[in-house]
Short mmCIF file of C-alpha atoms in Angstrom, two decimals:
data_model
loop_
_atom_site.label_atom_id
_atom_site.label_comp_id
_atom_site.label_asym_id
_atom_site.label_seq_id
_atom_site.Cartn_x
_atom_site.Cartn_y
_atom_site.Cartn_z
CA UNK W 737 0.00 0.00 0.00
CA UNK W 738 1.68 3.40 -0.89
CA UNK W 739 0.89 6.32 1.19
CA UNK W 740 -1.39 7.95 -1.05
CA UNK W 741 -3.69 5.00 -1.04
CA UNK W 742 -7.43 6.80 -0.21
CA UNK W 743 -8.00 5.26 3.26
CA UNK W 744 -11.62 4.22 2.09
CA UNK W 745 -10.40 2.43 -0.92
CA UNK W 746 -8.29 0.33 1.62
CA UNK W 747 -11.24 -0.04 3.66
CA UNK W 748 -13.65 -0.94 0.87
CA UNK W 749 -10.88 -3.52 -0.11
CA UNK W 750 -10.58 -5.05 3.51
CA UNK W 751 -14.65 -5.27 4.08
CA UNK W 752 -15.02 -6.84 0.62
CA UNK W 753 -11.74 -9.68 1.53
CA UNK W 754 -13.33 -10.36 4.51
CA UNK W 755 -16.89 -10.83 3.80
CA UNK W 756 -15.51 -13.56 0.70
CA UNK W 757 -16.31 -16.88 1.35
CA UNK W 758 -13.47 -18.87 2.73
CA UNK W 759 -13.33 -21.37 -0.26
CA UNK W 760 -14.68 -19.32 -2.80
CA UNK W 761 -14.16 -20.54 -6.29
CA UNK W 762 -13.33 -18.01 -8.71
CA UNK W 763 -13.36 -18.01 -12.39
CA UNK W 764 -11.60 -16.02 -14.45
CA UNK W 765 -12.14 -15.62 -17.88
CA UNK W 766 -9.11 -15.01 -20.04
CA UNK W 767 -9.55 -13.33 -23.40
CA UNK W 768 -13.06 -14.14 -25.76
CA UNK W 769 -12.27 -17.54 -25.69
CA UNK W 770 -13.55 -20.65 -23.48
CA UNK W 771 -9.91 -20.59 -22.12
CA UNK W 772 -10.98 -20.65 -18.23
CA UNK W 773 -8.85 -20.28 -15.21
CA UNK W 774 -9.81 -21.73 -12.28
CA UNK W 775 -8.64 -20.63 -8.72
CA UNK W 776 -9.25 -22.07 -5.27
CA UNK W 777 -9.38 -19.71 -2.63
CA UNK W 778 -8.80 -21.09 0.60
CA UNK W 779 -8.28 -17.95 3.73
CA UNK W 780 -7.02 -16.25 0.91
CA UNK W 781 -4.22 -18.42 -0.16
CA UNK W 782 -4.76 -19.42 -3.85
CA UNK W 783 -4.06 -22.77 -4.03
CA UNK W 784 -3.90 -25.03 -7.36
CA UNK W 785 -6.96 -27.26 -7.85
CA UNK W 786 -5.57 -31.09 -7.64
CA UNK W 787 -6.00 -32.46 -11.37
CA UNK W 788 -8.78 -34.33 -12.39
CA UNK W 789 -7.95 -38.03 -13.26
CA UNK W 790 -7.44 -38.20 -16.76
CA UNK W 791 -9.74 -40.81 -18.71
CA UNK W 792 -7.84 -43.50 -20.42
CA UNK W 793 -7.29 -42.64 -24.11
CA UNK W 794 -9.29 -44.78 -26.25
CA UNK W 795 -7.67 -44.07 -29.33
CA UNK W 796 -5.90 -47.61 -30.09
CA UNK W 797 -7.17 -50.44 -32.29
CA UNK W 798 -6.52 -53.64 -31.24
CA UNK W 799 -8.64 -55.37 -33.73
CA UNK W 800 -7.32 -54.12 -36.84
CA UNK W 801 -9.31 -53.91 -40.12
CA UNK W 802 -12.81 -55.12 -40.35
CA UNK W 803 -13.59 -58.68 -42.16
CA UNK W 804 -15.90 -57.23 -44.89
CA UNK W 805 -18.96 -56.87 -43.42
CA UNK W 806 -22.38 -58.49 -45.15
CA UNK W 807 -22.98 -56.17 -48.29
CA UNK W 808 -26.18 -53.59 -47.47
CA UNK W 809 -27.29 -51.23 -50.13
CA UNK W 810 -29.23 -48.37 -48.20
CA UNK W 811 -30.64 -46.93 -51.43
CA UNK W 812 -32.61 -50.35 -51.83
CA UNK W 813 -33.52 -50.16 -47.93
CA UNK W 814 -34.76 -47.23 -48.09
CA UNK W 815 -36.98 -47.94 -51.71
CA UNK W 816 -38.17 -51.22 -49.12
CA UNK W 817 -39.08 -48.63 -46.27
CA UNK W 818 -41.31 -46.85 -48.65
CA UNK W 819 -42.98 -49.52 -50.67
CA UNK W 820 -43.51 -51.76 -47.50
CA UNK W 821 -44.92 -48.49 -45.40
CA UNK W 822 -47.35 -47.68 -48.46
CA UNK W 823 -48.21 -51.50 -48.53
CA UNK W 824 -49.28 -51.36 -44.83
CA UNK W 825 -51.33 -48.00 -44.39
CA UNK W 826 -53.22 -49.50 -47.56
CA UNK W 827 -53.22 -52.94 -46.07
CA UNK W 828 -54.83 -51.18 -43.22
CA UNK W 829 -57.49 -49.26 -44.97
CA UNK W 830 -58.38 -53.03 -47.01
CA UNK W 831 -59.17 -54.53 -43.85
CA UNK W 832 -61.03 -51.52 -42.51
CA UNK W 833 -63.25 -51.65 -45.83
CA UNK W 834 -63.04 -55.82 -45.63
CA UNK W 835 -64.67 -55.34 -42.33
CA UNK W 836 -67.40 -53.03 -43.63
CA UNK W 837 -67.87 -54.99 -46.90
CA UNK W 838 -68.74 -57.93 -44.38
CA UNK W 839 -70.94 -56.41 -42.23
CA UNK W 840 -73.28 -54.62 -44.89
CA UNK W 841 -73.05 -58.43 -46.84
CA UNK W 842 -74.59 -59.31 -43.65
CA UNK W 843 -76.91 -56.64 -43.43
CA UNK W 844 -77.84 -57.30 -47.12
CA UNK W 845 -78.24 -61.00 -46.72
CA UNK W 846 -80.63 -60.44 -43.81
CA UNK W 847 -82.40 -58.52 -45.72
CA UNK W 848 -83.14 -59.98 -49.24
CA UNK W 849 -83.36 -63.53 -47.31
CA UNK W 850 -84.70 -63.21 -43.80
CA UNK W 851 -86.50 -59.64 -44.18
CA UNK W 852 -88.36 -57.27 -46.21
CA UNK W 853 -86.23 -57.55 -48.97
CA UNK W 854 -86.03 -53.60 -49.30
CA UNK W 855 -82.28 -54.03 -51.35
CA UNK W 856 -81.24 -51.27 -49.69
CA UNK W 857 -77.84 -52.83 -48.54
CA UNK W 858 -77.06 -53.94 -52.23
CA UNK W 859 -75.29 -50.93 -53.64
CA UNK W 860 -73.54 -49.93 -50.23
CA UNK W 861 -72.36 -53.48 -50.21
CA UNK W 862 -71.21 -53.61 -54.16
CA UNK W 863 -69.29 -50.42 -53.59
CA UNK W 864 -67.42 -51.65 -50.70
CA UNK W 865 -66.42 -54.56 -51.82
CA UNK W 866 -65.04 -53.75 -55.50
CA UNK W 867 -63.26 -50.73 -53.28
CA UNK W 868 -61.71 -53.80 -51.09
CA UNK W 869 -61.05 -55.77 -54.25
CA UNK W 870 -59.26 -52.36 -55.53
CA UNK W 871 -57.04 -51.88 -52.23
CA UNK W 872 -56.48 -55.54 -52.29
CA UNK W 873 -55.03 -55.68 -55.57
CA UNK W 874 -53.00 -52.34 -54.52
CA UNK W 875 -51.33 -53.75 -51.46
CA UNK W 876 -50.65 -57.11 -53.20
CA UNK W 877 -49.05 -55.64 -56.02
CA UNK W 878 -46.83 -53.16 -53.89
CA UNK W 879 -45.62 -56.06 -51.75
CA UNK W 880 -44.42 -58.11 -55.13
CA UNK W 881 -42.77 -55.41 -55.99
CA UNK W 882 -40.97 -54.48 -53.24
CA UNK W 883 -37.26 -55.62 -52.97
CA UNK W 884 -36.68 -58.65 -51.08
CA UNK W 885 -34.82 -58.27 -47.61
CA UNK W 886 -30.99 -58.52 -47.64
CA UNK W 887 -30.94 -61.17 -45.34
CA UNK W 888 -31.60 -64.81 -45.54
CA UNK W 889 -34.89 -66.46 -43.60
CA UNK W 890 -34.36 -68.72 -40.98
CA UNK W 891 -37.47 -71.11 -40.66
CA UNK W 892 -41.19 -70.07 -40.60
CA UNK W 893 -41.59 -66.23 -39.58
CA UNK W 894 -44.16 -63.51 -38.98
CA UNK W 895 -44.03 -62.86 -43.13
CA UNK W 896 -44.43 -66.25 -44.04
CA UNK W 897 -47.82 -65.80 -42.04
CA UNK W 898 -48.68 -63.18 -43.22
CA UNK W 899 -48.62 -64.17 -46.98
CA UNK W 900 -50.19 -68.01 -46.12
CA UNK W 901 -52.99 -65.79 -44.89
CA UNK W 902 -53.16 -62.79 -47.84
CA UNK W 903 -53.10 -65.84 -50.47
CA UNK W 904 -55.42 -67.18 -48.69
CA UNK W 905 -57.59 -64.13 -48.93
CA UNK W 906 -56.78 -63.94 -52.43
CA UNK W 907 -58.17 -66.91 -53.32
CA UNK W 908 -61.14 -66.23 -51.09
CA UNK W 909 -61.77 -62.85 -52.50
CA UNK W 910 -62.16 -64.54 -56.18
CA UNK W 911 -64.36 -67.11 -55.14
CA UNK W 912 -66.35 -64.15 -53.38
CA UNK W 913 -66.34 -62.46 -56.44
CA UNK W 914 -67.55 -65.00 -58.79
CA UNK W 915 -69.99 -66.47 -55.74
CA UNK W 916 -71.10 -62.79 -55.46
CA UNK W 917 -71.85 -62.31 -59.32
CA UNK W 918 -73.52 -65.56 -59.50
CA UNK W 919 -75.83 -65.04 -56.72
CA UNK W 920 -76.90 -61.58 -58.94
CA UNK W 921 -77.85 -63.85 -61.54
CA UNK W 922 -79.38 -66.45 -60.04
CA UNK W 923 -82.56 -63.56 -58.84
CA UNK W 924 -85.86 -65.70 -58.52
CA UNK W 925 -84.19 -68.69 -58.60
CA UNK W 926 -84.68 -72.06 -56.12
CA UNK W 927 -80.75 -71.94 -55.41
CA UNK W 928 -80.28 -68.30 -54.89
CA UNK W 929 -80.12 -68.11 -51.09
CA UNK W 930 -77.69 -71.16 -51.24
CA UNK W 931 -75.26 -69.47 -53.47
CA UNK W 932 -75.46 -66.49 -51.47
CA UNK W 933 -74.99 -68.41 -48.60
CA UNK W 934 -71.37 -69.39 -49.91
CA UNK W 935 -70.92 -66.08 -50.90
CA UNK W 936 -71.94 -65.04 -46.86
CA UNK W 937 -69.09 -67.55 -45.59
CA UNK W 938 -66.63 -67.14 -47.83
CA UNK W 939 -66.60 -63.65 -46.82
CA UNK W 940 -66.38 -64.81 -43.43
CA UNK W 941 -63.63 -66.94 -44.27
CA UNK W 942 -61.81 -63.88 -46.14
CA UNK W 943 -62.50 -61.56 -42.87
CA UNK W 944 -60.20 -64.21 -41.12
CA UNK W 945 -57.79 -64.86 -43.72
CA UNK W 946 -57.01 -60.70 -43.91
CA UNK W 947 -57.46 -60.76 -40.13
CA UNK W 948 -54.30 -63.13 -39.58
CA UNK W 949 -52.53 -61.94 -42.02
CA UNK W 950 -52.80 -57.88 -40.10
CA UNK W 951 -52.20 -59.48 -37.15
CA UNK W 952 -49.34 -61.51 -37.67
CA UNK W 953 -47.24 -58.76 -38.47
CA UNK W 954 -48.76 -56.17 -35.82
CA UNK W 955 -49.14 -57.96 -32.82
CA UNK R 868 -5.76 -80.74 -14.07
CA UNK R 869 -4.67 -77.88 -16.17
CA UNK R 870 -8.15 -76.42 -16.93
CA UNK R 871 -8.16 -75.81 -12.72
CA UNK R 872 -4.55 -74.95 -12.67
CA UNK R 873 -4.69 -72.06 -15.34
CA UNK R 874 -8.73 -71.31 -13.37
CA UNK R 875 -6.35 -70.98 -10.43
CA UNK R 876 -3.65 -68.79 -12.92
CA UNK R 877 -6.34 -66.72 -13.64
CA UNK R 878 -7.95 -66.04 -10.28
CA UNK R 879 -4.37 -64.99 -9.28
CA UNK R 880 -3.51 -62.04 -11.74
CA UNK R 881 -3.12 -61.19 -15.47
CA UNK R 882 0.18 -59.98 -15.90
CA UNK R 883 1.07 -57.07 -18.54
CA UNK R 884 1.14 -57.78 -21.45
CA UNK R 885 -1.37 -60.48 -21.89
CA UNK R 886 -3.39 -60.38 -25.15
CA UNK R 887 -7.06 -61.76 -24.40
CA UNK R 888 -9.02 -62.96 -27.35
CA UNK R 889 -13.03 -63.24 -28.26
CA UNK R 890 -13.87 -66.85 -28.66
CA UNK R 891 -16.44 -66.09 -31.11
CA UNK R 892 -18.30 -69.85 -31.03
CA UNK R 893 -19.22 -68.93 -27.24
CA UNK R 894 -19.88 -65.26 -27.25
CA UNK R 895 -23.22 -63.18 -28.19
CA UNK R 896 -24.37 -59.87 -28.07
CA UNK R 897 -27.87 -59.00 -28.20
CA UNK R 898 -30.06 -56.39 -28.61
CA UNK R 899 -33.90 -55.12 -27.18
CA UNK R 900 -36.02 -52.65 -28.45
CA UNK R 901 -39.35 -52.05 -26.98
CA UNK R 902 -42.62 -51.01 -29.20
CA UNK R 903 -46.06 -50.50 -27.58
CA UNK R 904 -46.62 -53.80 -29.08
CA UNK R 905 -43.76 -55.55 -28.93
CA UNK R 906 -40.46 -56.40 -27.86
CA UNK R 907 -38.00 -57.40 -30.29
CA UNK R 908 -34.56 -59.74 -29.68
CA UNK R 909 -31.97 -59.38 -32.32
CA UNK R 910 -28.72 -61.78 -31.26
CA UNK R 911 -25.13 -61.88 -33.36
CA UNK R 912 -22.66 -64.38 -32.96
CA UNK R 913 -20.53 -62.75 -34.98
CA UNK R 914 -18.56 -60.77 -32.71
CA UNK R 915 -15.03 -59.69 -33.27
CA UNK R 916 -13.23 -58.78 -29.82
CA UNK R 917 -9.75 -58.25 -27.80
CA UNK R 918 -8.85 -57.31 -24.37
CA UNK R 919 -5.16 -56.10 -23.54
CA UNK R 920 -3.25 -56.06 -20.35
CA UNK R 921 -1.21 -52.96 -20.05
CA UNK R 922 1.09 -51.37 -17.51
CA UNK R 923 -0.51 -50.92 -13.41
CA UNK R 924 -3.33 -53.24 -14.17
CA UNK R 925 -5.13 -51.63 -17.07
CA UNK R 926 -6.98 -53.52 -19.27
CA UNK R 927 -8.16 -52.16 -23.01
CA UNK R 928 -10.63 -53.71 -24.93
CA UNK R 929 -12.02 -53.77 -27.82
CA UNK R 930 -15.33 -55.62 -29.58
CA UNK R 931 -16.50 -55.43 -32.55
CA UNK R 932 -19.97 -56.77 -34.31
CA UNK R 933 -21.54 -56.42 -38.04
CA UNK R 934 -25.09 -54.93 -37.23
CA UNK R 935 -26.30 -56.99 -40.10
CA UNK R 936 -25.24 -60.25 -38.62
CA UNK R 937 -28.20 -59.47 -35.94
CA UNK R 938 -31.07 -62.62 -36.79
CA UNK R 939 -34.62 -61.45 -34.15
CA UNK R 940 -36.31 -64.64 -36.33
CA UNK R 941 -38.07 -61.98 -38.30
CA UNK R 942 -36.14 -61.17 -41.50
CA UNK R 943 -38.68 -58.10 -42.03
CA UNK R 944 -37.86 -56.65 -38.64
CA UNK R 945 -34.11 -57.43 -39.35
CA UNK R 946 -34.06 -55.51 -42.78
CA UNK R 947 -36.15 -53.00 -40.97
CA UNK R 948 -33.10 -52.64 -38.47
CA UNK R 949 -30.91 -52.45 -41.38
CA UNK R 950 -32.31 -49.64 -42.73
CA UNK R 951 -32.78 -47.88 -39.55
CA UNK R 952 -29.45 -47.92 -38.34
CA UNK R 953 -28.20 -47.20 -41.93
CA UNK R 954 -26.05 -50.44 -42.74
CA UNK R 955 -24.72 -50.00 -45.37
CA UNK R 956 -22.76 -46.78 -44.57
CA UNK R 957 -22.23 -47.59 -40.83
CA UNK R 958 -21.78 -51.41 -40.69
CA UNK R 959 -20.24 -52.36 -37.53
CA UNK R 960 -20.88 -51.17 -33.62
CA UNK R 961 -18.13 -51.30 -31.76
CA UNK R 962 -17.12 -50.58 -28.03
CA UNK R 963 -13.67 -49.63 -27.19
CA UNK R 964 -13.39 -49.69 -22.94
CA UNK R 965 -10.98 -49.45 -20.57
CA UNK R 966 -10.46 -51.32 -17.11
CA UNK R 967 -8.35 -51.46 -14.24
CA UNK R 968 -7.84 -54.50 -12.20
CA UNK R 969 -6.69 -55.36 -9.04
CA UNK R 970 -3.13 -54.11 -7.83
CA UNK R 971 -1.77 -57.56 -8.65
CA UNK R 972 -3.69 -57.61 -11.90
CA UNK R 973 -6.23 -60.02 -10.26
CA UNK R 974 -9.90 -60.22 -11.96
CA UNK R 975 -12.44 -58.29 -10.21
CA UNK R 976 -15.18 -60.60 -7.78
CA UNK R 977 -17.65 -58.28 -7.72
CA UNK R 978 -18.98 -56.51 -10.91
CA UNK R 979 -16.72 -53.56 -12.10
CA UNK R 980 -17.24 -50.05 -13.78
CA UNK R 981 -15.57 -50.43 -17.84
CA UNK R 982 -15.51 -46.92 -18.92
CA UNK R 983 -15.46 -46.50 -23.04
CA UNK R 984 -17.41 -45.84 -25.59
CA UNK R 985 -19.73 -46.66 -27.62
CA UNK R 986 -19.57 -46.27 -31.76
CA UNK R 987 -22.53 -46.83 -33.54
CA UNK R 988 -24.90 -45.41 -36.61
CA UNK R 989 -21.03 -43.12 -37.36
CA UNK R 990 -21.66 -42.00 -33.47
CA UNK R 991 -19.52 -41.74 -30.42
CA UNK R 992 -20.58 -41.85 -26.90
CA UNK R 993 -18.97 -42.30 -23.79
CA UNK R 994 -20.50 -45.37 -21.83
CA UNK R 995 -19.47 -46.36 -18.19
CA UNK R 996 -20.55 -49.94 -18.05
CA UNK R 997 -20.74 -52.45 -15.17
CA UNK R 998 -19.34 -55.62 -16.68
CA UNK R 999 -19.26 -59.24 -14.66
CA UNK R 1000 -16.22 -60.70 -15.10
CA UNK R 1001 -15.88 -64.90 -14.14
CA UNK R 1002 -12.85 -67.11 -14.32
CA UNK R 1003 -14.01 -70.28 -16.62
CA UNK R 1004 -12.60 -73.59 -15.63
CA UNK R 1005 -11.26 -74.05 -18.72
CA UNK R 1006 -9.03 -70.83 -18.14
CA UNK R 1007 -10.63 -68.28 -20.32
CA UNK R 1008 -12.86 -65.56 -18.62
CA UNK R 1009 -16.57 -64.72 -19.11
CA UNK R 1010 -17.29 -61.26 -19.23
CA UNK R 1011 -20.86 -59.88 -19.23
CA UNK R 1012 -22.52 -56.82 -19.15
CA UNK R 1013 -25.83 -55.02 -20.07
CA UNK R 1014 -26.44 -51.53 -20.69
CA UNK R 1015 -28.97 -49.17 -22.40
CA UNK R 1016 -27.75 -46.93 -26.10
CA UNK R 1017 -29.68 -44.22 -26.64
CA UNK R 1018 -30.98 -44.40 -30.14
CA UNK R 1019 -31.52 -40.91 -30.53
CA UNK R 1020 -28.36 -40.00 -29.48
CA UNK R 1021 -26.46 -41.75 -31.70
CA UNK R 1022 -28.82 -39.88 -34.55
CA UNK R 1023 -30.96 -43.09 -35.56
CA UNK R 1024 -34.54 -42.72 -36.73
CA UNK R 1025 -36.35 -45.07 -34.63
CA UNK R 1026 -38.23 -47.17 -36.38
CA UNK R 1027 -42.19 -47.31 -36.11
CA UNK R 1028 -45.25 -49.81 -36.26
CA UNK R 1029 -48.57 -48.43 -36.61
CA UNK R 1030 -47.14 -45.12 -36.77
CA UNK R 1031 -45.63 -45.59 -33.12
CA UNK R 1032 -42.10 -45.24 -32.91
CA UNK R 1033 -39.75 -48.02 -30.35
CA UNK R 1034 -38.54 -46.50 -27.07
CA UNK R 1035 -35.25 -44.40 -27.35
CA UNK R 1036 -33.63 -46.98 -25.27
CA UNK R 1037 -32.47 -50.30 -26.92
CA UNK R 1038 -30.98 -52.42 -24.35
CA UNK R 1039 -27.71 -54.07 -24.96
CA UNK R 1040 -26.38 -57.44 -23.60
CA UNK R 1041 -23.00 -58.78 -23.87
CA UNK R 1042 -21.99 -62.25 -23.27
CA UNK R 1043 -18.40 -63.10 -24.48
CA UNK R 1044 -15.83 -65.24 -23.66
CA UNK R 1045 -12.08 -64.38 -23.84
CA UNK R 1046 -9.14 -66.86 -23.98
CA UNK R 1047 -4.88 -66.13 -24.00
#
């Protein structure tokens, strides 16, 4: 302290070094940059700040160069991704409209055989199912068409369920269709409710078949 | 006779400079990842690995696995994977780790912390993972662990059923076996 130190300065300096805390840590920023110094104060001794225990350096290699690892072309992946996530929202809406083309079949069977035969289930029931046939056809094709996994199939799996059951609705579907087109014709005829009959349980059996095949690969 | 003698070798200390290999035939790694509707296994047998006794008891380690080799008995769940975690441009996950043993290089009893990290999807993140570590009678050791990877922080777009994404966190679960 020189002589011409203001006494109040010296005072102001003394209140402020005592009222610190006695291990306050202090940092001091050194130029713009995240270069930080750290100080210790301990009863106003700086002190250094033991160093942290370094982590080990993981920058070896003790394995070498990779084998060459199974060949994966992204691009295709991705074409895969899209096709297969088309396939299932459409997948999705079929079995939404299979659902509906069944109950209204129902509906319309109750009618024309066990009712009043009003017909007024007929049309609703037509439209919903050529719009099934339609998204049908859409899904199937999009899954033939989409590019086969990369890797090999071990054994029976979730897909090979799922097409057992989609054939299996395919084939369904057609006989539907035909049974469907043939019970049309067959109007005042002996046989008519028998034909429609099949056409009643093969949609039944189609319901299931489209039914498993959903399910196998969502739940 | 010798199987209990190098057991008892073992149990005593690995001295610097002794070069662990992955027995590949006996090791696995497998992954979880949880969806609101399912939980799905993937397992690899095809796991590259190496451990390293250094100076003071530290051990380095690396393993190293082919995230197509992963089979979950679903090969549209496993090309789904693929895709997800970008295969073809990052191929491998591998953990690089770092352990010290006891002062006379003996193999820790009780599970110990590995610190490392983790590479995978072109992403590195530091991992502290307890590992189990138990001598084998026939002299090699069996080393185990299991610990959650983010997926979103190592930048992979999670996959989704239903429009419902997996959880972030896709458990990992190592099971290998190391020989001199």
């Amino acid at each position: 302290m020189t002589p011409s130190t203001p006494v109040p300065l010296v005072a102001l300096c003394a209140i402020l070094t005592a009222l610190s805390p006695s291990r306050a840590r202090a940092e001091v920023r050194l130029l713009d940059q995240d270069l930080v110094f750290h100080a210790q104060a301990t009863g106003g001794t700086p002190q250094a700040e033991p160093p942290a225990q370094k982590p080990p350096a993981l920058d070896f290699d003790l394995l070498g160069p990779s084998k060459a690892a199974p060949a994966v072309d992204d691009s295709t992946l991705r074409l895969r991704r899209t096709l297969l996530d088309w396939h299932q929202g459409i997948g999705l809406g079929m079995f939404a409209l299979q659902l509906a083309t069944t109950v209204v079949g129902q509906l319309n069977y109750d009618d024309k055989f066990g009712g009043a035969n009003t017909n007024k289930y007929a049309t609703t029931h037509s439209v919903l199912a050529y719009a099934t046939f339609a998204t049908f056809v859409t899904a199937g094709v999009l899954a033939l068409v989409t590019p086969a996994a990369p890797q090999r199939r071990d054994g029976f799996d979730r897909i090979d369920l799922h097409k057992i059951a989609m054939f299996t609705a395919a084939g369904a579907m057609a006989g539907q269709i035909v049974l469907g087109i043939w019970t049309s014709g067959r109007e005042g005829n002996q046989n008519q409710q028998s034909v429609a009959m099949a056409h009643l349980v093969l949609g039944y059996v189609t319901l299931a078949a489209v039914g498993t095949g959903v399910g196998a690969l969502v739940f | 006779m010798t199987t209990a003698i190098l057991a008892l070798l073992l149990s005593a200390g690995l001295p610097a400079g002794t070069v662990l290999s992955l027995d590949a035939a006996q090791s696995e790694i497998r992954y979880t990842v949880v969806h609101k509707l399912h939980q799905v296994e993937g397992r690899s047998r095809e796991v590259e690995g190496k451990a390293v006794v250094r100076e003071e008891s530290l051990v380095i380690s690396q393993v190293r696995v082919p995230v197509a080799s992963f089979r979950s008995g679903d090969a549209n769940r496993d090309s789904h994977m693929l895709e997800a975690v970008q295969a073809g441009s990052f191929p491998f996950a591998t953990w690089k780790g770092v352990i010290r043993l006891g002062p006379g290089g003996e193999v820790p009893a009780a599970p110990a912390v590995m610190d490392g990290e983790v590479e995978f999807h072109g992403v590195k993140r530091s991992l502290s993972v307890p590992i189990r570590i138990t001598a084998q009678p026939d002299g090699s050791l069996r080393v185990q662990a299991t610990f959650d990877v983010s997926l979103d922080a190592h930048g992979v777009d999670r996959p989704s059923l239903l429009f419902v994404k997996v959880n972030d966190a896709c458990s990992v679960a190592v099971d290998i076996v190391l020989r001199r």
